[in-house]
Amino acid sequence: MKLTLLYLAATVSLLAQVGLAVKQEDFKTSEQVAFYRRHRAFADGVGKESQLLGKSTGASQTASPYSVLQDSVHLDGHTLVASVQHGADKVPLKLNVSFLDKGIVRIRGQEADPLKARFDDTQKLVLRDGGANLKYASADSLQLTSEAVNGETVHTVWFRDTNNTASLRMTERPWTVEYVLNNKPSILLNSKGLFHFEHLREKPGADGEVDGADGAWEETFRSWTDTKPRGPESFGLDISFSGYEHVYGIPEHASSLSLKSTRGGGKDAYSQPYRLYNLDVFEHDLDSPMALYGSIPFMVAHNSESTVGVFWLNAAETWIDVTREKSSTLGNLFRLGAASKEPSVSTHWISESGVMDVFLLPGPSAADLYKQYADLVEQTPLPREFALGYHQCRWNYLDQADVLTVNDKLQEHAIPYDVIWLDIEHTDGKRYFTWDSGKFPDPVAMQQKLAYNGHQLVTVIDPHIKRDTEYRIWKEANDKGYFVKNKEGADNFQGWCWPGDSNWVDYLNPDAASWISSQFHLDKYNGSTPNLFVWNDMNEPSVFNGPEISMDKDIKHYGGWEHRDLHNIFGMLYHKATADGLRTRESPDKRPFVLSRAYFAGSQRYGAVWTGDNAANWEHLRASIPMVLSNNVAGMHFVGADVGGFFGNPTPELMTRWYQLGIWYPFFRAHAHIDTKRREPWVFGEPYLTHIRNAIRERYRLLPYWYTLFREASLTGMPLVRPMWMEFPKETSMFSEDSSFMVGSAILVVPATDADTNQPLDVRLPTQENWYDIRSHAAYIGPLKRQFGSDLTTTLVFARGGSIIPTRERQRGSSELMRRDPITLYVYVSRTGTATGRLYLDDGETYSYQNGAFIERELSFENATLTSRPSPRTKSSPEQLEFLKAMSKVRVERVVVVGMRNPLTKAVV
């Protein structure tokens, strides 16, 4: 009884936060993290020594204590091997610098002879094919030279790459690395001397400290003590982007698109580093580097000449400082002359455990960069087509009758939708894979009723399993030993979440992951049908009575690994297991749909994510834009924000504006907290109902364009929604723009996000090109900066001249009902009278497209002639012939040419 009362108290405490801001005291600042404090102290010491060294030599230099051991450098096939050592520690580190296809450079480091193994499975779980089939450069394309420069040895590897003239230079004393692209330094490692590697060691005596190390063997946060049985094992490295002023990515943070400085002061600078540590944060702050629900350690730097990236492959807690400078120390580092005066962004990456594993991506274009990144972590696969439609959700629809009433009301008001969602209250006492039989007496009949008009159902299945000996899921997992263990490694780790006392399946265990996948099969998940899909929530993981509302770091996973080693991939492993279960529940396999709150690099392979528990206010509406864009920059493309805001009650004006923006999120879902008022589109009455319906219908009209964009992403890795700089890479005024964005290459969206719904909006139409209002077709010639009116009847969306956009103009109740509808092509001509585009169609649910069952047409318009050609990827196969037969009645019924100087008088087909 005591545990139950404690659990209830914890739940009430959490729900009481609904109207409040985040409880900052529940989460650590950098000053409360011992490994960060140690690296910060090391960095400050190096900085002081470097200043003293600079004064004595009259030039800026680094005082890094790490040097390359003499005669250790050699080229072994595609890998440059070196041994690096701290001047005082005398523990050699083995560094492997590998050269991959497309100019990618990989740098891995750990002890040459480690006292014990470091966690190194992140690469197997994140990289394409577990990293086994990465394409490496051929040995004969690499050449190593070594020379003495001002008495110091510099090793240079020259290599051929189709996009860059590239070389990598490494100095011995101190150890530094420089990636030179087209004769310009681009990415510098340890140029500030902040590289520091805490080698594994034996635990000392009773004082629990090592050489005065702060919090090395034990650390307490509030009432929780981390025993740290392995001792200190963190590492840090400074990575500088020479010639760049803007860096992007590393979601998830409620921050600006262009990452702000965290050290060195300056306008709008943060006082804390960016943190990557998946956390359940109720009603998170805005404009903050605080950790949120997902972590992708991929950073992109861009200037008017090139785009480069760094992928820091580590799943442990990671902090990243960002500093901006106006000069580089490069010239002095290599004794090659005066330092450049170009701008530079210096970043300092610090991870708690694991192996140092860093990828340098050379670009030079955004398209090149995303092909390189996709080579590492794979592209976003084609989703189920229905997942691109509108999702209607709240915590919680009350019962089966409520669900069917919402379905009927959406149809009554002619609002298309594809999915209704059920939150935790649909279950029998928060026991997942079950139904509350009083509220949902016949879930199969309910799903069949929805499916009749092409609608799907999503149920939430969280990772915590209610501790109940009569509950089949818990009993099987417990009997098989599939739960995460406590810090001693013997008993199950136990914590509190929605059901009360709970245990968590250990998805690092492949047998446990396979078992949980099987629970999603139709013969195991009672009451499920092929039209039911899944939502993974609370999978950071969220533990109500744990440190920072998560798991203790020293509890044990499969293989004896501590949770600290894999925290940031825990949610992704559950996401994967769920997707695998849905994919294999039918024969042949069908594409799954799974939404996850927690994510990491690689999560894009398994489904969609969303930005988490936002609030119903104008500030959160505005913040959703850079959050969605930052995820796309980092390769997590299928992402959205809760339309309307999760917490609180939106005004009709806010709700309308959020729908008008939300239709441009790749993942489009309205969601609300259990304590909020009902807010389905019809609730607000007129004129808001009409405005919201028109917005949703616009999403459905453009589904052929969206699906074609997903096809592009699945092939190239390019983001679906793009920052302005990505499409206009030389427009420096666009480099920090995050209030407008591109959807693909053809559509510019300028959302209204101000409470004054009559306030004019500042619009910048870049480049010397035609732009067209996507509805009225009014033409504007760029570059143009002017104000446009935007009342609630108006949304500012522009088609880019030179684009062909496919649509379906007939309004239906769901995307499935539109599948055989005819296509309309809008040709928005460029200033030279030309346009290009693409149309892609497949069955929207199976994998038969991999065997050729698709239609993909390359469209071009020139000399007043529209040409449609099959894509080079088109291949003849039995599957293709069958698909063509099924689609034989689908046609292009209209071609609308917009922007011709001379009106067309006839068309010949």
mmCIF file of C-alpha atoms in Angstrom, residues 380-381 383 575-576 579 592-596 599 602-610 635-639 667 710:
data_model
loop_
_atom_site.group_PDB
_atom_site.id
_atom_site.type_symbol
_atom_site.label_atom_id
_atom_site.label_comp_id
_atom_site.label_asym_id
_atom_site.label_seq_id
_atom_site.Cartn_x
_atom_site.Cartn_y
_atom_site.Cartn_z
ATOM 1 C CA THR A 380 14.672 7.947 -44.407
ATOM 2 C CA PRO A 381 12.723 5.077 -46.013
ATOM 3 C CA PRO A 383 6.681 5.588 -45.113
ATOM 4 C CA HIS A 575 11.485 2.193 -31.819
ATOM 5 C CA LYS A 576 13.293 -0.384 -33.960
ATOM 6 C CA ALA A 579 8.799 -1.226 -36.231
ATOM 7 C CA PRO A 592 5.263 -0.007 -40.464
ATOM 8 C CA PHE A 593 4.250 3.284 -38.935
ATOM 9 C CA VAL A 594 5.642 4.014 -35.478
ATOM 10 C CA LEU A 595 5.900 7.395 -33.769
ATOM 11 C CA SER A 596 8.639 7.749 -31.141
ATOM 12 C CA TYR A 599 15.421 9.247 -30.877
ATOM 13 C CA GLY A 602 19.466 6.166 -37.180
ATOM 14 C CA SER A 603 15.959 6.566 -35.788
ATOM 15 C CA GLN A 604 14.854 7.872 -39.184
ATOM 16 C CA ARG A 605 14.936 4.245 -40.361
ATOM 17 C CA TYR A 606 12.088 3.251 -38.053
ATOM 18 C CA GLY A 607 9.435 5.970 -38.300
ATOM 19 C CA ALA A 608 8.453 9.456 -37.225
ATOM 20 C CA VAL A 609 9.177 11.586 -34.165
ATOM 21 C CA TRP A 610 7.692 14.721 -32.703
ATOM 22 C CA GLY A 635 18.708 13.778 -40.855
ATOM 23 C CA MET A 636 15.551 13.189 -38.756
ATOM 24 C CA HIS A 637 13.142 14.156 -41.507
ATOM 25 C CA PHE A 638 9.756 12.731 -40.515
ATOM 26 C CA VAL A 639 9.060 15.134 -37.646
ATOM 27 C CA PHE A 667 4.445 14.758 -39.598
ATOM 28 C CA PHE A 710 9.818 11.336 -49.359
#
